[in-house]
Coordinates of C-alpha atoms and ligand atoms in Angstrom, one line a residue:
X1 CA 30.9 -205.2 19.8
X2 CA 32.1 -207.4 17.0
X3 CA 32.5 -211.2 17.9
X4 CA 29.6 -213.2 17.6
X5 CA 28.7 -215.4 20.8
X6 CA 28.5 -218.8 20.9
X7 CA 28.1 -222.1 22.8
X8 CA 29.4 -221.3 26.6
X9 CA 31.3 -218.3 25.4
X10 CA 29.1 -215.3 26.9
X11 CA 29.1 -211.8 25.6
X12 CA 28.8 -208.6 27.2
X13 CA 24.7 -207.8 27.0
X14 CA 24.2 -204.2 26.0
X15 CA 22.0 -201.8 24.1
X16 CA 19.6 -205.6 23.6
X17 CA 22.6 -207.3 22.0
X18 CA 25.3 -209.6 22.9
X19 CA 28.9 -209.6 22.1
X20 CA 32.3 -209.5 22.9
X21 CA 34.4 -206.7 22.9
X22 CA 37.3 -206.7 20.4
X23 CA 40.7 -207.9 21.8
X24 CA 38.4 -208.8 25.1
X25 CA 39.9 -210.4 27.8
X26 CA 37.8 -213.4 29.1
X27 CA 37.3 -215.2 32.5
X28 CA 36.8 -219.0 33.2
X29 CA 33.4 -220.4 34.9
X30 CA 33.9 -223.2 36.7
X31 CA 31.7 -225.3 38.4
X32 CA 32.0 -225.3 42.0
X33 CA 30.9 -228.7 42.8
X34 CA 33.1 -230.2 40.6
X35 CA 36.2 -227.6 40.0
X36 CA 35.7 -227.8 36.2
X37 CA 35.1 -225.0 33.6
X38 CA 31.6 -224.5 31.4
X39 CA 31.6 -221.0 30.2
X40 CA 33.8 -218.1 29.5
X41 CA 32.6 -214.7 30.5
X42 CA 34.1 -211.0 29.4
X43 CA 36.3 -209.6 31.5
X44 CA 34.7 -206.1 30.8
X45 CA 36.9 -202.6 30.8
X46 CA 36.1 -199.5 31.7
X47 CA 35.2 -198.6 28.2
X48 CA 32.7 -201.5 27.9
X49 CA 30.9 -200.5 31.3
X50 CA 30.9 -196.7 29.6
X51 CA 29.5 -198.0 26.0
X52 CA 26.9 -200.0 28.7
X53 CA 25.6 -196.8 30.7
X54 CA 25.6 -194.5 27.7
X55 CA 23.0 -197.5 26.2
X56 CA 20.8 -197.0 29.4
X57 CA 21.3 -193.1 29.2
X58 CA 19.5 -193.3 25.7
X59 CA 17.1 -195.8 26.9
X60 CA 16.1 -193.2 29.2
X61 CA 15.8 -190.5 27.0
X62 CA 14.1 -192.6 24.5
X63 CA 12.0 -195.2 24.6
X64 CA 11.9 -195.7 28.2
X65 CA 11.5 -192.6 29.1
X66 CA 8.3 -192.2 27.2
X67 CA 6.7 -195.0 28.2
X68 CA 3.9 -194.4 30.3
X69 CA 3.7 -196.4 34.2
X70 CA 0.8 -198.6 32.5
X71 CA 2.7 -199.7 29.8
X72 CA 5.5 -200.4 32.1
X73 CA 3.5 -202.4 34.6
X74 CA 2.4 -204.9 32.0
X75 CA 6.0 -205.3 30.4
X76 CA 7.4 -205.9 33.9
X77 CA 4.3 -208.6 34.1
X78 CA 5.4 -210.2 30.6
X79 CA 8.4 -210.1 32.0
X80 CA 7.4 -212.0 35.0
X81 CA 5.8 -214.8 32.4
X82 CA 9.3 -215.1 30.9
X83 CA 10.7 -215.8 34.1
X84 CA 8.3 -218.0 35.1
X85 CA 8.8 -219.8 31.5
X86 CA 12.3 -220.3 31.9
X87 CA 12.6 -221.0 35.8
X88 CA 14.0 -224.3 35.7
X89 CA 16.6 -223.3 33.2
X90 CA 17.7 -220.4 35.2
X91 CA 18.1 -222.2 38.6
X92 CA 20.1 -225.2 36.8
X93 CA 22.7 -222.2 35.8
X94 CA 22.5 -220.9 38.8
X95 CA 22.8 -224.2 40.8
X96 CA 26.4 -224.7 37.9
X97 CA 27.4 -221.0 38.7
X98 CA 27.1 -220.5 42.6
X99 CA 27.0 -224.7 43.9
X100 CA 23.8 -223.6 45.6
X101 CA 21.3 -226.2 45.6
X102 CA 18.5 -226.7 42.8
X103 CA 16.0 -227.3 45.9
X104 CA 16.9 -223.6 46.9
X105 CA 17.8 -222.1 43.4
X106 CA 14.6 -223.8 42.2
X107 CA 12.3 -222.2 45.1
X108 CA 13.4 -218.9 44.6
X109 CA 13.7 -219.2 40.7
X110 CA 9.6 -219.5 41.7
X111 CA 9.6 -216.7 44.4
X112 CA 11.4 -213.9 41.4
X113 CA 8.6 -213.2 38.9
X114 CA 6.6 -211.7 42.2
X115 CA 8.9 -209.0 42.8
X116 CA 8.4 -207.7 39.9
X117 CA 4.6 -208.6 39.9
X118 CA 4.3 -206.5 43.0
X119 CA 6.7 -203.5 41.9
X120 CA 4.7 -203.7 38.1
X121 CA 1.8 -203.2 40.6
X122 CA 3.1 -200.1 42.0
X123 CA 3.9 -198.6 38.8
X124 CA 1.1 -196.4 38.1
X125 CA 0.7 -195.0 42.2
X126 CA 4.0 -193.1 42.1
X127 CA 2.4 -189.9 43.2
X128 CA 3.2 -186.6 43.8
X129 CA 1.3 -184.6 46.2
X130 CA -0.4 -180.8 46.2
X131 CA 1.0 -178.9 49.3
X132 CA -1.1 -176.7 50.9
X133 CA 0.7 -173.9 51.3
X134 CA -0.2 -170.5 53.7
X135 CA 0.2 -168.4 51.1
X136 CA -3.1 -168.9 49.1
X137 CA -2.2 -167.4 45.7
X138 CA 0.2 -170.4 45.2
X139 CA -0.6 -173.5 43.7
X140 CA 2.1 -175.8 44.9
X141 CA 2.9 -179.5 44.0
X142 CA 5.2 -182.3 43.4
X143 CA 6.1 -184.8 40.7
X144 CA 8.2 -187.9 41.5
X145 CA 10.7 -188.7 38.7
X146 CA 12.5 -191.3 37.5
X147 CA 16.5 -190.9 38.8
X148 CA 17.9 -192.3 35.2
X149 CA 20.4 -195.0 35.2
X150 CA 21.4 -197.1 37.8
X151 CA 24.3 -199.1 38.2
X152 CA 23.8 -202.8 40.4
X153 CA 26.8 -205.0 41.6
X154 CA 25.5 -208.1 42.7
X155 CA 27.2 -210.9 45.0
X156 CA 27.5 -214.5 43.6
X157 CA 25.3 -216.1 46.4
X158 CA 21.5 -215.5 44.9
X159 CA 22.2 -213.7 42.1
X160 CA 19.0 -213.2 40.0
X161 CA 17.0 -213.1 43.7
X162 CA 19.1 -210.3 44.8
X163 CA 18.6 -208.4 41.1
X164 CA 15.1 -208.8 41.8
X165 CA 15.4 -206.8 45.3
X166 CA 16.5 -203.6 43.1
X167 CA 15.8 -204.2 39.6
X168 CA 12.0 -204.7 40.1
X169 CA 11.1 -200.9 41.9
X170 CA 13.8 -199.2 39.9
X171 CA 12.1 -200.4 36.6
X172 CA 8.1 -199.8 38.4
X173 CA 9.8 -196.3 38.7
X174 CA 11.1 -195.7 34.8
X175 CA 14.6 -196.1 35.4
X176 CA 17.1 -198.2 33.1
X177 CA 20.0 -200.3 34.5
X178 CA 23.2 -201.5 34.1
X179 CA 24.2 -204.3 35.9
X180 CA 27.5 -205.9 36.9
X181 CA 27.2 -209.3 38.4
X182 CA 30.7 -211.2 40.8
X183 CA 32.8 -212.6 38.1
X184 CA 31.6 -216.2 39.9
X185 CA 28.6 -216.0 38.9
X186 CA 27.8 -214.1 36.1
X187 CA 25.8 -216.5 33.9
X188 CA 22.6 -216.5 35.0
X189 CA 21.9 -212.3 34.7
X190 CA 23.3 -212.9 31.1
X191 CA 20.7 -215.5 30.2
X192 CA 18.2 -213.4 32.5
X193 CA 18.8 -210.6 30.1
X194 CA 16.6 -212.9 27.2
X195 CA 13.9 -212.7 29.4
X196 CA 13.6 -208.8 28.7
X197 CA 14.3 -209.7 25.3
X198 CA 11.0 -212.0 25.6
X199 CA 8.9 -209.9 26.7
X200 CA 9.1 -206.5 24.5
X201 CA 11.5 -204.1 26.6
X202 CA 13.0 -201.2 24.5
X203 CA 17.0 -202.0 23.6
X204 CA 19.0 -200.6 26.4
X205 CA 16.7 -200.8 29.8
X206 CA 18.9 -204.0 30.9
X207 CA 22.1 -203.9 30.4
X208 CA 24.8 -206.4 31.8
X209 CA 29.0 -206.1 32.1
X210 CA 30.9 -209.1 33.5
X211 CA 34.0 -208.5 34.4
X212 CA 35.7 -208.4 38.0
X213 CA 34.7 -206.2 40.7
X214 CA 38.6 -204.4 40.6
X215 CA 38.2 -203.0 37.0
X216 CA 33.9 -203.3 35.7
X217 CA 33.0 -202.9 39.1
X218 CA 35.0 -200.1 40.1
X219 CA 33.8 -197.8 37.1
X220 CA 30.5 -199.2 37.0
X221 CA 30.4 -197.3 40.5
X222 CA 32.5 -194.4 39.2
X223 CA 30.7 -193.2 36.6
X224 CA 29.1 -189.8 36.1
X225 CA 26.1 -191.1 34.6
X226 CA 24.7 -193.7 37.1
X227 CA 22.5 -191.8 39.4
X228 CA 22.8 -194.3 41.9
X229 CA 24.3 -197.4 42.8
X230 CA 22.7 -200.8 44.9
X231 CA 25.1 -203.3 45.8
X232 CA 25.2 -206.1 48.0
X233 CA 28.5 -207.8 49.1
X234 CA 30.8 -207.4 51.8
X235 CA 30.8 -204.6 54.1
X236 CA 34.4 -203.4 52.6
X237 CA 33.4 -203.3 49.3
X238 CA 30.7 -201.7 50.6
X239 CA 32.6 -199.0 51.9
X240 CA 34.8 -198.8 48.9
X241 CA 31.6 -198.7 46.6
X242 CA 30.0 -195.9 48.8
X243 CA 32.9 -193.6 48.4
X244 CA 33.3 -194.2 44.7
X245 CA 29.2 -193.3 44.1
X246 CA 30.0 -190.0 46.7
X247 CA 32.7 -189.1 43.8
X248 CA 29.9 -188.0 41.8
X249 CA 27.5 -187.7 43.8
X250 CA 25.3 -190.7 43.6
X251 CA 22.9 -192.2 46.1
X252 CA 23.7 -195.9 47.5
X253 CA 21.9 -198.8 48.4
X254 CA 24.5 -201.3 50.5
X255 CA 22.9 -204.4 51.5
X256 CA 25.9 -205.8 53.7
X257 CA 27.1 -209.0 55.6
X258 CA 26.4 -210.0 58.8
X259 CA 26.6 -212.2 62.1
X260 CA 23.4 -213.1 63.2
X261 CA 22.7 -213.8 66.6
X262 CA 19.9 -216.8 66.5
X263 CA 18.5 -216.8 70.2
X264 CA 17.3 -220.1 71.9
X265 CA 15.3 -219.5 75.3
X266 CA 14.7 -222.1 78.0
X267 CA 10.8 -221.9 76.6
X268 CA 11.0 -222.8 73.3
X269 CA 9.5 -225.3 71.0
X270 CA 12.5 -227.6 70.3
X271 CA 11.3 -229.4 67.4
X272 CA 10.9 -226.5 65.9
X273 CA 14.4 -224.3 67.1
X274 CA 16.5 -226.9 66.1
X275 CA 15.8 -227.3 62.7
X276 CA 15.6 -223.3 62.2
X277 CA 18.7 -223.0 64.0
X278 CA 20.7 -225.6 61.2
X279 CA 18.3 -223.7 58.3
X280 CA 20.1 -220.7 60.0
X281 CA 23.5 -221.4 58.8
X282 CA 23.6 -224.6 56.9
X283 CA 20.9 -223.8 54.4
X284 CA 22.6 -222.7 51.3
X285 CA 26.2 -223.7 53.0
X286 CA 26.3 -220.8 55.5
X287 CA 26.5 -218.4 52.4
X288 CA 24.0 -215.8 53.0
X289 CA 24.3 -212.8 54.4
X290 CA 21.4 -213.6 56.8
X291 CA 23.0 -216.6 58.3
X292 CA 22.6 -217.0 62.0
X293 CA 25.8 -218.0 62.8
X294 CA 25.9 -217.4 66.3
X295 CA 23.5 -219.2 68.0
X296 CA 22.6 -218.3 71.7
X297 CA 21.4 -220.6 73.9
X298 CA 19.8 -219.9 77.5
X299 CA 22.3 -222.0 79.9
X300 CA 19.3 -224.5 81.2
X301 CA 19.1 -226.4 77.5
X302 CA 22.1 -225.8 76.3
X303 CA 23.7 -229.6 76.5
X304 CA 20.4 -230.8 74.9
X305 CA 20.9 -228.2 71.8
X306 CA 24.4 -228.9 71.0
X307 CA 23.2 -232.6 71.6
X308 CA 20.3 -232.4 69.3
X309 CA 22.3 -230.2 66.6
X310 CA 25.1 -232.6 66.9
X311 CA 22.5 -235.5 65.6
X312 CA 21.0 -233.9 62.9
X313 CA 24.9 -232.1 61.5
X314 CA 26.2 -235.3 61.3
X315 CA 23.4 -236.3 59.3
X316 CA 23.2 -234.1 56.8
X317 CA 23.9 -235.0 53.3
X318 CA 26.9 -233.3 51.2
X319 CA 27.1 -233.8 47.4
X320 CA 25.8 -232.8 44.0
X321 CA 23.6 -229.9 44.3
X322 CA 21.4 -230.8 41.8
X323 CA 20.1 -234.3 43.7
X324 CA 17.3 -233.5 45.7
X325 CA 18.6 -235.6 49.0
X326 CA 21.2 -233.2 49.1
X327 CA 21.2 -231.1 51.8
X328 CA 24.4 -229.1 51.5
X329 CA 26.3 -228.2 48.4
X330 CA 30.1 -226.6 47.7
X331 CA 31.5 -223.3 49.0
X332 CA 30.9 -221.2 45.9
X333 CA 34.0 -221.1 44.5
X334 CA 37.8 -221.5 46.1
X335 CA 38.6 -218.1 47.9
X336 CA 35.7 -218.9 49.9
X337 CA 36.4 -222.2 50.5
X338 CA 40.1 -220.8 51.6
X339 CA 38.1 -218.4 53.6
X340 CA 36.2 -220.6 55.5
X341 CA 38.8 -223.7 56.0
X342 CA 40.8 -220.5 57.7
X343 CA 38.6 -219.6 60.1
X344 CA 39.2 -223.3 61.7
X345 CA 42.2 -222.7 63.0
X346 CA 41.3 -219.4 63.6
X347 CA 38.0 -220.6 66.0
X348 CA 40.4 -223.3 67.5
X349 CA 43.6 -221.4 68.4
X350 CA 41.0 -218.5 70.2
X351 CA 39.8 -221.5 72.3
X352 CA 36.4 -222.3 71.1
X353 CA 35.7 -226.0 71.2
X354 CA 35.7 -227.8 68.1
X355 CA 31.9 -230.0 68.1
X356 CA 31.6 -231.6 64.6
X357 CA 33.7 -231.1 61.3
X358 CA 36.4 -228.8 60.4
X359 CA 37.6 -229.8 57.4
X360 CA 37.3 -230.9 53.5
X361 CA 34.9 -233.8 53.9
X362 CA 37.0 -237.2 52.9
X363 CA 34.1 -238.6 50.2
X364 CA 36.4 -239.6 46.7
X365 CA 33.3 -238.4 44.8
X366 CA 33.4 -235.0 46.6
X367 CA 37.5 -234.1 46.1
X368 CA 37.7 -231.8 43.1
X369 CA 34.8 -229.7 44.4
X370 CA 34.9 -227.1 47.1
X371 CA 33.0 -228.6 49.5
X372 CA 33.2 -227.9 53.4
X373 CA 31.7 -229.8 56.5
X374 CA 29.0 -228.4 58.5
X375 CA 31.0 -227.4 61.1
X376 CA 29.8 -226.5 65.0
X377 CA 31.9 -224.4 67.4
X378 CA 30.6 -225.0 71.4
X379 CA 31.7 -222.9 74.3
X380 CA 32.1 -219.7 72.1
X381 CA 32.7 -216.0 74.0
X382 CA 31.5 -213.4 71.9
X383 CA 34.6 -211.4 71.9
X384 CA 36.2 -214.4 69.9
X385 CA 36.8 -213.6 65.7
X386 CA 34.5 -216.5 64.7
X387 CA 31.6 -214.9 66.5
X388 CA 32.4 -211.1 65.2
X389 CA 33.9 -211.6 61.7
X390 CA 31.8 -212.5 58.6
X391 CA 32.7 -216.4 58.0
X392 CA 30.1 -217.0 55.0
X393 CA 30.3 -220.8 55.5
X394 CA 29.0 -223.6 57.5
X395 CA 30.3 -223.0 60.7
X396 CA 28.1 -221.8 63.7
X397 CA 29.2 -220.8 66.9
X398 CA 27.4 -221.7 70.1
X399 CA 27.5 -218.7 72.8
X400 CA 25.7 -219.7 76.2
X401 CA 23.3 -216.8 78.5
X402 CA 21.6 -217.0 81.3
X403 CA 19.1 -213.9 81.2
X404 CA 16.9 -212.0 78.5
X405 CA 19.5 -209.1 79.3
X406 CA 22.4 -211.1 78.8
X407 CA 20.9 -212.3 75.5
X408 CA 20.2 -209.3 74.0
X409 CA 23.9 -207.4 75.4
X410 CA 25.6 -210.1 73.2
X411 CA 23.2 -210.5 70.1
X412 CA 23.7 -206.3 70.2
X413 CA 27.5 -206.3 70.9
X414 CA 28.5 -207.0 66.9
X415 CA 29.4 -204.1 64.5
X416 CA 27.0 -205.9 62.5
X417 CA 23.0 -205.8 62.5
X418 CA 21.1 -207.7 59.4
X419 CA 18.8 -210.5 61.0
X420 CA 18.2 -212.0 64.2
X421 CA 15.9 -214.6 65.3
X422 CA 14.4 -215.7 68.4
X423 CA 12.9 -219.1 69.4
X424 CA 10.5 -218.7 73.0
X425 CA 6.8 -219.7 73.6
X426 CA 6.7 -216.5 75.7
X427 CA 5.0 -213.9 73.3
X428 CA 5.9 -210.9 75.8
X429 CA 9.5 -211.7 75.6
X430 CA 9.1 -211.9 72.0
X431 CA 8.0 -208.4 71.8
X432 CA 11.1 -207.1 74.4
X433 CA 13.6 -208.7 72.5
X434 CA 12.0 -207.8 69.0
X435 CA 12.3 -204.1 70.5
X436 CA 16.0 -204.4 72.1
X437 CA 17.7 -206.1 69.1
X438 CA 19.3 -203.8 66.7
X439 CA 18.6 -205.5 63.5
X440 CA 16.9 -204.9 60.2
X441 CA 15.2 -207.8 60.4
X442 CA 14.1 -210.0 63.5
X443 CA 12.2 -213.5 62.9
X444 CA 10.6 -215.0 66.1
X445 CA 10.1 -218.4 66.0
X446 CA 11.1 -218.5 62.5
X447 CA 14.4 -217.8 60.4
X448 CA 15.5 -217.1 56.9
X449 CA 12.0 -216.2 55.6
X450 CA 12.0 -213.0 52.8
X451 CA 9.2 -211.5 50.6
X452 CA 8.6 -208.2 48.4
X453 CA 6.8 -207.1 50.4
X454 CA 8.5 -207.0 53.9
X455 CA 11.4 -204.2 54.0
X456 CA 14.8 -205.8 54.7
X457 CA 17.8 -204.4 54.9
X458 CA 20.6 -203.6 57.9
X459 CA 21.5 -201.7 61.0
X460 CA 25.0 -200.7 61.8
X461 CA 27.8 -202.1 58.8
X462 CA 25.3 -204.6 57.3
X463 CA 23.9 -201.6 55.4
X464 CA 22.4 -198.5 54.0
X465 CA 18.9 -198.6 53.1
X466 CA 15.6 -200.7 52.8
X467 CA 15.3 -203.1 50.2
X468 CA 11.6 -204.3 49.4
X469 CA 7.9 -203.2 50.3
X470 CA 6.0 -200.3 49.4
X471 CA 9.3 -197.6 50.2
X472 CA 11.7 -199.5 48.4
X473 CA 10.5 -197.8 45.1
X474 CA 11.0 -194.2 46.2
X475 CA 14.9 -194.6 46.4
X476 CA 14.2 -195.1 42.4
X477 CA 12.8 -191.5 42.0
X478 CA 13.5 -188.0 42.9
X479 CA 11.1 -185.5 44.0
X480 CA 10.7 -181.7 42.0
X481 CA 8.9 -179.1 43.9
X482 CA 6.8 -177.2 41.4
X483 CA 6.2 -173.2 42.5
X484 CA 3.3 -171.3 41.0
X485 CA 2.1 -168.1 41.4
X486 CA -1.4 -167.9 40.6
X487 CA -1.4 -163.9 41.0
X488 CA 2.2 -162.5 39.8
X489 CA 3.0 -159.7 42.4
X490 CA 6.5 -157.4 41.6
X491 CA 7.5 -157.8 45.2
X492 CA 11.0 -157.1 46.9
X493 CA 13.7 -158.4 44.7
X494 CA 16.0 -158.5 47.4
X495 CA 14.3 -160.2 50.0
X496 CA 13.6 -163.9 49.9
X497 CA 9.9 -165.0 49.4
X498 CA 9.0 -167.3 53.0
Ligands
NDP1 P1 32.7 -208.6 47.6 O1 32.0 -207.7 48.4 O2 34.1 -208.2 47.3 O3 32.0 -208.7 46.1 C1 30.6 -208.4 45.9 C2 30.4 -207.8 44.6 O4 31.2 -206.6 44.5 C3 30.9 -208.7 43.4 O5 30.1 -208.4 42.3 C4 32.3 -208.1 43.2 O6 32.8 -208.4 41.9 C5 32.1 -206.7 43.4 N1 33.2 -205.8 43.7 C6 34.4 -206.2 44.2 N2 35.2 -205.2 44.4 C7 34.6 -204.1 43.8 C8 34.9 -202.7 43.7 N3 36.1 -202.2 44.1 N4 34.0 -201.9 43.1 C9 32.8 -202.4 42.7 N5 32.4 -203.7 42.8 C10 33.3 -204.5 43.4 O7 32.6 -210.0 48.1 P2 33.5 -211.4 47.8 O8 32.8 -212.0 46.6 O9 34.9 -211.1 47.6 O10 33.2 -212.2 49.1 C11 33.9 -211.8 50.3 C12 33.0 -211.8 51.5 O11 32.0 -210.9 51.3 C13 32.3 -213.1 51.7 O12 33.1 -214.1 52.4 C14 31.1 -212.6 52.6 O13 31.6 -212.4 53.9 C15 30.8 -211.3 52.0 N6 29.7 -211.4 51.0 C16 28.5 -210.9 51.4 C17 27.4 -211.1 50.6 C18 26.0 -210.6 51.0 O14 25.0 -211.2 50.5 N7 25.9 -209.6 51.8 C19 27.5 -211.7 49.3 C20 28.8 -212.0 48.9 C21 29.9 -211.9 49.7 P3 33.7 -209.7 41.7 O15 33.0 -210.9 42.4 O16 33.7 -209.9 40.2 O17 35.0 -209.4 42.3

């Protein structure tokens, strides 16, 4: 580290420090809702990811790694209050990194400092157990340890809520991390980093390298040193990421995409399906990996929900992200805006029928952003590539059924298994379909509700692993069986003691 950081220039954050790398190459930041730049991040090597783990590693051994779980609890809570202090200031750069809006970025900005409330919570009931064992001159127990470092790549949709997910038990459980967010929206876990600063963490716990997912990420997830590796993104990363962490032998955490089937029976409470059906997939611009973007509708209402969706789409309000009418902001940044603008034609020329928008909207104020129109797809089969691939964007599909069976063979017939939702008044076929679906999460008569303490994670390719409640902090330790003989005996050095 050498250069000093200043104004919209971001540094690297590692060992408690920023700075940039000599001869560092940088990336732009651009705004999404309106295409211009206001930062520069490092475009981190290999070496600068290395000089990042090798801080954690020391953190470990040091510091950290003799603080005890009470101590740890109340530095996770101070660092709570320094999230909580800085909120607003984190979801504007959030709202300037990603386009979400500051009505969403805002709201969970407020939700973060209780993940690692809860987690500082569990700190100090990480327990091992005694075993009773049959032989009864043996005095046999466990200890659960810390794994070490850990390495997170993190998407650019919720950045700092997804961190929270992870960072919050691995810390409860004593390990340090490193931390490499998408090169579109890096900004916010670098000023997140101050927060740890704030509130008394040894140098070296949280550590952060931008950089893009090709080069940082790639040896982030290589490296010998990271005990295990969390990432959320697409399932192909995913895949690649798995395989890189297997290279040395690393545990994973994939929290994956997915195409959420968002059921509509006969029975349900309209005024309340219809606006969880648009929260579905037009909250946040489509651009969560819990959107429901196929919705399925029982035959018998099917022309009054496209009716009633129609009415409210066309109503809702594009523009700046950071006014609180808005109601939908840009596509993140341009590859996904290319994405989802292809999957148009795509929808069209497999036959679905085109309902409302398609296309760039035509506003003059909205031009030099990425923005995209809520778009609805009627008529959809499910074997179409707008109802199986990942769009990430405003467009929802609209698949008719006649039956509970019929419902649940197509919400199940997706490679795919995050969320699901369900809208009916009839609390028995709540239950079946809650059973059939094969989904990590199903919401009934709700949709795109999360909290720390409900585990959430996905079936199928939408995942490996459960992220929040109680069990989300084990896959932040290990266990060591601890053997001892309470009366020595020579016995047969050749046979194996059972
Ligand atoms: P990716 O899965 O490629 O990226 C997610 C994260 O992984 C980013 O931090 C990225 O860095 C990093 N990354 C990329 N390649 C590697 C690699 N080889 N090794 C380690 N890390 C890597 O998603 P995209 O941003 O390209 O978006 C593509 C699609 O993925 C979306 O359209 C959507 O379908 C899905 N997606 C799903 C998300 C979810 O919440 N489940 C979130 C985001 C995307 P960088 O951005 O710097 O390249």
């Amino acid at each position: 580290m050498a250069v000093a950081v200043k104004g919209n220039t971001y540094g690297l954050y590692i060992d408690g420090e920023y700075g940039v790398p000599r001869d560092a190459k940088t990336l732009p930041v651009i705004n999404p809702a309106t295409g211009e730049e206001w930062a520069t991040i490092v475009d981190a090597s290999a070496a600068d990811v290395d000089a990042a783990v090798r801080a954690a590693q020391r953190a470990f051994e040091g510091a950290w790694g003799a603080t005890t779980p009470g101590a740890r609890a109340r530095l996770m809570h101070k660092l709570a209050d320094a999230i909580e202090a800085r909120a607003s200031e984190l979801a504007e750069i959030e709202v300037r990194d990603n386009g979400k809006l500051l009505r969403e970025m805002g709201a969970q900005l407020k939700a973060i400092p209780g993940w690692y409330r809860y987690f500082a919570g569990l700190a100090d009931k990480i327990e091992g157990e005694t075993i009773p064992m049959e032989r009864p001159t043996l005095f046999n127990f466990t200890l659960r340890e810390p794994l070490g470092v850990v390495g997170f790549v993190t998407p650019w949709n919720s950045p700092l809520l997804i961190l929270a997910f992870t960072a919050a038990p691995a810390l409860a459980a004593g390990n340090c991390i490193v931390l490499k967010p998408s090169e579109f929206a890096s900004v916010s876990s670098l000023e997140f980093a101050k927060c740890f600063e704030a509130a008394g963490f040894p140098k070296g716990v949280f550590n952060v390298v931008t950089g893009s997912g090709a080069v940082a990420g790639d040896a982030l997830t290589r490296h010998a040193g990271v005990a295990r590796i969390a990432f959320t993104g697409s399932a192909a990363t995913g895949a690649r990421v798995a395989a890189a962490a297997a290279g040395h032998y690393a545990s994973v955490g994939l929290e994956l995409g997915g195409k959420s089937p968002h059921i509509v029976f006969a029975d349900a409470n309209l005024d309340a399906a219809i606006p969880g059906l648009l929260s579905g997939i037009f909250a946040a611009g489509g651009q969560t990996c819990i959107a429901g973007s196929r919705a399925l509708v029982q035959r018998e209402i099917y022309d009054e929900v496209q009716r009633r969706l129609l009415e409210r789409t066309r109503s809702i309000k594009i523009g700046d992200p950071f006014l609180a009418e808005t109601e939908m902001g840009p596509m993140a940044n341009e590859p996904q805006l290319k994405k989802v603008e292809s999957y148009v034609e795509v929808a069209k020329s497999d036959g679905a029928r085109l309902v409302t928008g398609g296309g760039r909207p035509s506003t003059a104020a909205l031009q030099r952003g990425y923005f995209f129109e809520p778009t609805i797809f009627a008529d959809v089969r499910n074997e179409m590539r707008i109802a199986r691939e990942e769009v990430f964007g405003p467009i929802l599909s609209i698949i008719p059924f006649s039956d509970e069976a019929e419902a649940l063979r197509i919400a199940n017939d997706t490679m795919y298994g995050l969320g699901s939702g369900i809208w009916t008044s009839d609390i028995g076929r709540a239950i079946r379909m809650a059973r059939g679906i094969k989904a990590g999460t199903v919401w009934v008569n709700t949709y795109r509700a999360i909290s720390y303490q409900m585990p959430f994670g996905g079936y199928k390719a939408s995942g490996i692993g459960r992220e929040n409640g109680i069990e989300a902090i084990r896959d932040y330790t290990q266990t060591k069986s601890v053997w001892i003989e309470t009366e020595p005996v020579a016995g047969d050095p050749f046979a194996i003691k059972v």
